[in-house]
Coordinates of C-alpha atoms and ligand atoms in Angstrom, one line a residue:
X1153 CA 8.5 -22.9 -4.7
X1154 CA 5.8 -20.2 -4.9
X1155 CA 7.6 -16.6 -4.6
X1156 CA 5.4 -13.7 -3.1
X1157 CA 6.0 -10.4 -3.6
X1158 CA 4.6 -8.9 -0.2
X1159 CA 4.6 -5.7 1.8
X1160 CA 1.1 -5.5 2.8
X1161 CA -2.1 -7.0 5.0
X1162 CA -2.8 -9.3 1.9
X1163 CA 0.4 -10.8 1.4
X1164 CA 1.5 -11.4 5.1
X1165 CA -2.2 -12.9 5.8
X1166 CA -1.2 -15.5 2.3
X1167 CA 2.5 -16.5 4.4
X1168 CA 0.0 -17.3 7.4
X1169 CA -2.2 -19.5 5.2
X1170 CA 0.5 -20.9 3.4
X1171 CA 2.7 -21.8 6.7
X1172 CA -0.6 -24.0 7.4
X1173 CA 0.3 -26.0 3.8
X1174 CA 4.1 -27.8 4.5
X1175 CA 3.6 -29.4 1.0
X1176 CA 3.1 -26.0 -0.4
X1177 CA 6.9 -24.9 -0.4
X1178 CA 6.9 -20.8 -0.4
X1179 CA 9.0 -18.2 0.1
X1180 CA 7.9 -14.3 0.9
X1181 CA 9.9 -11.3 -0.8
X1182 CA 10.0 -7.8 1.2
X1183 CA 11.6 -4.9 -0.3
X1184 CA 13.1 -3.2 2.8
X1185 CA 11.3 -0.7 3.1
X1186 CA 9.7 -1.1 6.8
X1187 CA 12.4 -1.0 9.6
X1188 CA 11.8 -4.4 11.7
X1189 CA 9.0 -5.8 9.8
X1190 CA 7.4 -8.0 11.5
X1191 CA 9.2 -11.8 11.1
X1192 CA 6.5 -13.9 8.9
X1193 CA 5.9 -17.4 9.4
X1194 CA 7.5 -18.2 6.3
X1195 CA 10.7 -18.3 4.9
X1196 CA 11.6 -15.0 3.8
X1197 CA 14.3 -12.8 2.0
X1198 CA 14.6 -8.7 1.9
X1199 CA 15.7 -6.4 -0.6
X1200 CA 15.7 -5.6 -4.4
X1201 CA 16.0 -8.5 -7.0
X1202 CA 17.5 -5.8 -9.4
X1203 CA 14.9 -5.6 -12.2
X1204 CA 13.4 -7.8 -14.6
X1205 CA 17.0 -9.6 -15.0
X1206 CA 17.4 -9.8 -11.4
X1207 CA 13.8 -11.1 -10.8
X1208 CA 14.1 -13.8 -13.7
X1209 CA 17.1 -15.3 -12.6
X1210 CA 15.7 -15.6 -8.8
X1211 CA 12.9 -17.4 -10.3
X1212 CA 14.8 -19.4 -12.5
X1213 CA 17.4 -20.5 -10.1
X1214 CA 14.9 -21.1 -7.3
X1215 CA 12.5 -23.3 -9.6
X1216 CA 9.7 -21.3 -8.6
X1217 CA 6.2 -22.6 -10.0
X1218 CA 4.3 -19.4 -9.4
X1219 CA 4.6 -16.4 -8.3
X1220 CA 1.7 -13.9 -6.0
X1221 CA 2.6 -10.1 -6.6
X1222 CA 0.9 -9.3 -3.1
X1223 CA 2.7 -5.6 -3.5
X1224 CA 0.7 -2.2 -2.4
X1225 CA -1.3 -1.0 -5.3
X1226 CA 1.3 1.8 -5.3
X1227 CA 4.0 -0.3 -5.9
X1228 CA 4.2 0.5 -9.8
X1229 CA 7.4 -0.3 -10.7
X1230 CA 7.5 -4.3 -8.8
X1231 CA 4.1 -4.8 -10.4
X1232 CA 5.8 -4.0 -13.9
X1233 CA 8.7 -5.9 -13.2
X1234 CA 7.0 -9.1 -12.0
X1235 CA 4.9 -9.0 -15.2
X1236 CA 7.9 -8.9 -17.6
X1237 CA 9.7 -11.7 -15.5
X1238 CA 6.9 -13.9 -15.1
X1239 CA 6.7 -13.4 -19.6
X1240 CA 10.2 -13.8 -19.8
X1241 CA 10.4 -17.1 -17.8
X1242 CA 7.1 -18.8 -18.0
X1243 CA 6.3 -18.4 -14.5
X1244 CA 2.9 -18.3 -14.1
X1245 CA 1.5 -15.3 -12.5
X1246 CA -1.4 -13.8 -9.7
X1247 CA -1.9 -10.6 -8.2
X1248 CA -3.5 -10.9 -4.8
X1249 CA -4.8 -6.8 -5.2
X1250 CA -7.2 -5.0 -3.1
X1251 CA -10.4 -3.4 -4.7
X1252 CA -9.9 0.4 -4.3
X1253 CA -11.9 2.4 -2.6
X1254 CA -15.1 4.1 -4.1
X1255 CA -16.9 7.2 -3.0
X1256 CA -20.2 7.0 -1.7
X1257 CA -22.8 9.8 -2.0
X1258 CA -21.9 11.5 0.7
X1259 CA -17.9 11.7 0.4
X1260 CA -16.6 14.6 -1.5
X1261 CA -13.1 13.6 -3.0
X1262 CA -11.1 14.9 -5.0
X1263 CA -8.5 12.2 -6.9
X1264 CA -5.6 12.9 -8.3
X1265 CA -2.8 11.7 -10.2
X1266 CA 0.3 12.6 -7.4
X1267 CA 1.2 14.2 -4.5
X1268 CA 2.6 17.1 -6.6
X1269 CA -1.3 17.7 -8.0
X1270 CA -2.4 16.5 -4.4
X1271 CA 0.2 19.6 -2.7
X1272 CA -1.9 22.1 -5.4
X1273 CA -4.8 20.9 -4.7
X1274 CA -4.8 22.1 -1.2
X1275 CA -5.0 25.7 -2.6
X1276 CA -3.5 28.6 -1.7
X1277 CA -5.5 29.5 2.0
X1278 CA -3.4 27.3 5.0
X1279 CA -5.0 24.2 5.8
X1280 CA -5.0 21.7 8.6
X1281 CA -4.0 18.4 6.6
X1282 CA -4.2 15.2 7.9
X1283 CA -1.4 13.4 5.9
X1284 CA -1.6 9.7 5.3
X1285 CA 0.2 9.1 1.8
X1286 CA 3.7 7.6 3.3
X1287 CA 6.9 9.1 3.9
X1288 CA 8.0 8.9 0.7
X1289 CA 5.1 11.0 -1.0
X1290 CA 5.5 13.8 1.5
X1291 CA 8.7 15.5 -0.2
X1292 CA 6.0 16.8 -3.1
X1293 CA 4.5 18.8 0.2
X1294 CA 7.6 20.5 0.9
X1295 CA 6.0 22.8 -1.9
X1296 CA 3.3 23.7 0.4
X1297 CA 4.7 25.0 3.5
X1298 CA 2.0 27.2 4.7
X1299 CA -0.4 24.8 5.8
X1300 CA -0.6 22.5 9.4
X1301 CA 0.2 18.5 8.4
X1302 CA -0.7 15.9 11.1
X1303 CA 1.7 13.2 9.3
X1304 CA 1.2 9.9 10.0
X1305 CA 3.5 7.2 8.7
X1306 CA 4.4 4.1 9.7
X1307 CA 8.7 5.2 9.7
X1308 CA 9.9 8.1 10.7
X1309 CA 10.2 10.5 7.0
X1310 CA 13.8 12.4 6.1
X1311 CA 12.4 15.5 6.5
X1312 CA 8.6 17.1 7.6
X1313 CA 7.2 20.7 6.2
X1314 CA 7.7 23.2 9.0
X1315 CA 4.0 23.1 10.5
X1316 CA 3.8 19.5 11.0
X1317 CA 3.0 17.0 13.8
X1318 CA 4.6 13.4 13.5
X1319 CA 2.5 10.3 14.6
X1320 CA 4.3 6.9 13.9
X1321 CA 2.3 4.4 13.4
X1322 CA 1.0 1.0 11.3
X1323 CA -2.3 0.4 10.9
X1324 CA -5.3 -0.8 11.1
X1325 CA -6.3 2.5 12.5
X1326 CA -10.5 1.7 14.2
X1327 CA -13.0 4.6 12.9
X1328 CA -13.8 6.0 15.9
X1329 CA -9.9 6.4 16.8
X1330 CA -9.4 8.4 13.6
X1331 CA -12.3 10.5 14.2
X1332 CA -11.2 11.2 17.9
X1333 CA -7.9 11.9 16.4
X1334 CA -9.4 14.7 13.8
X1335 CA -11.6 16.5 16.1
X1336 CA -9.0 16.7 18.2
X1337 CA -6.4 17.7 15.5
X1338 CA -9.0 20.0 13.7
X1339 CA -8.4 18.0 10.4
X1340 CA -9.5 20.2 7.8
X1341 CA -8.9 17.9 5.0
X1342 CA -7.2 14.0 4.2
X1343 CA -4.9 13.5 2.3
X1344 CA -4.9 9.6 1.2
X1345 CA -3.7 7.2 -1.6
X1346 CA -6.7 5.1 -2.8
X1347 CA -4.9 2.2 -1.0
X1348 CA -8.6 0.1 -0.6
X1349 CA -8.5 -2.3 2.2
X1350 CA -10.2 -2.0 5.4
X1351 CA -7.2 -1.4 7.2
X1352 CA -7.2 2.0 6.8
X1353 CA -10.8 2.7 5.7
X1354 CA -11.5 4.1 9.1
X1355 CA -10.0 7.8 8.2
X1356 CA -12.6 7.7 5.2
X1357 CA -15.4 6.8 7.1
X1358 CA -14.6 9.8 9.8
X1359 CA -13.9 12.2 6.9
X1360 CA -17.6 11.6 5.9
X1361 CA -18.7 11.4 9.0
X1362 CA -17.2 14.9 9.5
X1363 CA -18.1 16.6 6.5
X1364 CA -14.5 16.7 5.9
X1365 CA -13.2 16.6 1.7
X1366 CA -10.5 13.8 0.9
X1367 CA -7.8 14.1 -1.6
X1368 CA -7.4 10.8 -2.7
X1369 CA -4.0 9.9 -5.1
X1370 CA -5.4 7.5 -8.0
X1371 CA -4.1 4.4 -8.4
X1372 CA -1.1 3.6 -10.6
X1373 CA -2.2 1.7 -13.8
X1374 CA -0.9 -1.8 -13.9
X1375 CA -0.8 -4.3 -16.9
X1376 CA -4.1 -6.9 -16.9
X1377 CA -3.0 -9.7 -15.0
X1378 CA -5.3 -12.4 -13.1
X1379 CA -6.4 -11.0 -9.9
X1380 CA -7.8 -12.1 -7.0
X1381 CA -8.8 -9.9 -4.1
X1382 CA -8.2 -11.7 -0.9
X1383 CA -5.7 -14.3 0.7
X1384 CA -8.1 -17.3 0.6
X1385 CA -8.5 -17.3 -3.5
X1386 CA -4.9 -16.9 -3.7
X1387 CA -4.7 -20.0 -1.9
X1388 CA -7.5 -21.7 -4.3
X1389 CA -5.4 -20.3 -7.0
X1390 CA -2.1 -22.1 -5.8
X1391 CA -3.6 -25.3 -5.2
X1392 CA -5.0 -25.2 -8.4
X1393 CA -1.8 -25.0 -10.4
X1394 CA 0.0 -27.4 -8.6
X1395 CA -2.7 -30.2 -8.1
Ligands
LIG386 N1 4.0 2.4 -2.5 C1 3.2 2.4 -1.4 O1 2.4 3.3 -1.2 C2 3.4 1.3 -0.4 C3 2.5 1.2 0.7 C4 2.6 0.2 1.6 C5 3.5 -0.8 1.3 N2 4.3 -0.8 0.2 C6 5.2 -1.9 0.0 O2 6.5 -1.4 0.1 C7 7.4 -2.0 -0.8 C8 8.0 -1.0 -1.8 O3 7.1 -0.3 -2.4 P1 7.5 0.8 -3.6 O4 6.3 1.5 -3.9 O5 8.7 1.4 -3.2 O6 7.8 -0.3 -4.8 P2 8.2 0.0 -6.3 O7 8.5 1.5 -6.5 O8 7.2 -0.6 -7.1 O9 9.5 -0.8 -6.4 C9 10.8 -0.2 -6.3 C10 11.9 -1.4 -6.2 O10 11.8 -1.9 -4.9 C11 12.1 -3.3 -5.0 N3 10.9 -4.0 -4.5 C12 9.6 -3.6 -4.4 N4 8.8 -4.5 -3.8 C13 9.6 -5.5 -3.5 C14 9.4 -6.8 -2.9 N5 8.2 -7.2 -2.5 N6 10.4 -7.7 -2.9 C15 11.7 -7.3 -3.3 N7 11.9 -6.1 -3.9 C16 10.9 -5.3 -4.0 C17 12.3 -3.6 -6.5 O11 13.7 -3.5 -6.6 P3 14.5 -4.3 -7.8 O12 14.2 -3.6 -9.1 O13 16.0 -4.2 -7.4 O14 14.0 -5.8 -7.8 C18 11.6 -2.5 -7.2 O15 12.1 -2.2 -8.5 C19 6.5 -3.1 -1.5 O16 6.8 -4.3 -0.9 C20 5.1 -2.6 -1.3 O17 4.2 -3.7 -1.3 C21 4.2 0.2 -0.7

């Protein structure tokens, strides 16, 4: 069995390639997160493992032969974990991982480490923020209540800062949408995780197109693992270790 650790494009396009392979036995893992994901063509299970132990014993017990960590380039902790288990049992390990996002002359980012440093860098004058980092970042903006968010997330957040309008929605989000959408808004400034992808490269592209800055939250630094960047090698790389 060959365990993938999903919750993105990446992942759920490797459970479509994969439900093309019978003889390739495979089995997708979703943390939860997303309220009605949608069903993959795969066999599939939801929730926590419950760490490295957890993890470990799932692998062991399942006889899994590899194992894809298809996880969001955010998702520091799973990447971590998957690393220890895949030492601690032998399984042999991928990432299927996105390249981020680089800026091109004319952008003018701003990266940081968190939404905390992201909230300070919107300064102290009220801004109209178009807010794309996921409902779990947006407590840290709680801290700046005096500017306009245009939230957009994919399930409904706890709570919202006062000024705020709520779109619910999953991607991919087309270019001329998002600039339609920021005119419209009067976006002032994006606020993004470097996710990479061109799911949701289209808010980048209007930014520049705008003259708009970004404030983009750096990636998480993960452990050097063997990575491939798109569904297809992942494949290669299966077929590989178990011809
Ligand atoms: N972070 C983001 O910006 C982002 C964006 C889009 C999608 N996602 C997706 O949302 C999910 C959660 O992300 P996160 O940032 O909360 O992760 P995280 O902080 O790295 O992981 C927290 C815990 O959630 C469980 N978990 C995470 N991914 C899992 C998976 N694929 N299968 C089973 N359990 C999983 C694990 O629980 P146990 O320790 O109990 O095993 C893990 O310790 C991931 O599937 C990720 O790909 C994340």
């Amino acid at each position: 069995m060959i365990l993938i650790l999903g919750g993105t494009t990446e992942a759920a396009a490797l459970a479509r390639l994969l439900a093309g392979r019978p003889g390739i036995p495979a089995m997708l893992s979703l943390a939860g997160r997303t309220q009605n994901p949608a069903p993959p063509p795969i066999p599939y299970r939801v929730g926590g493992f419950g760490g490295v132990e957890g993890l470990s014993t799932f692998l062991r017990e399942r006889r899994a032969r590899a194992m894809v960590d298809a996880t969001h380039p955010f998702a520091e902790q799973m990447s971590a974990q998957a690393v220890a288990a895949a030492q601690r049992t032998g399984v042999q390990l991928l990432a299927l991982r996105r390249p981020a996002w680089r800026a091109e002359p004319r952008d003018n980012w701003t990266e940081v480490a968190d939404a905390e440093a992201a909230a300070v860098a919107l300064g102290s004058e009220p801004r109209r923020v178009f807010l794309t980092t996921g409902r779990l970042e947006l407590p840290a903006f709680l801290a700046a209540p005096h500017h306009f968010y245009l939230v957009r997330s994919v399930d409904a957040p706890e709570e919202l800062p006062p000024h705020a309008r709520l779109i619910l929605a999953r991607g991919p989000f087309a270019e001329e949408d998002e600039l339609a959408l920021m005119r419209e808004e009067r976006i002032e400034v994006v606020v993004t995780k470097n996710s990479g992808g061109s799911a949701t490269y289209g808010k980048i592209v209007a930014a520049r197109r705008l003259g708009l800055p970004v404030i983009l939250l750096k990636r998480p630094e993960v452990a050097e693992v063997e990575t491939v960047t798109t569904a297809e090698e992942a494949l290669a790389w299966i077929e590989r270790r178990l011809g």
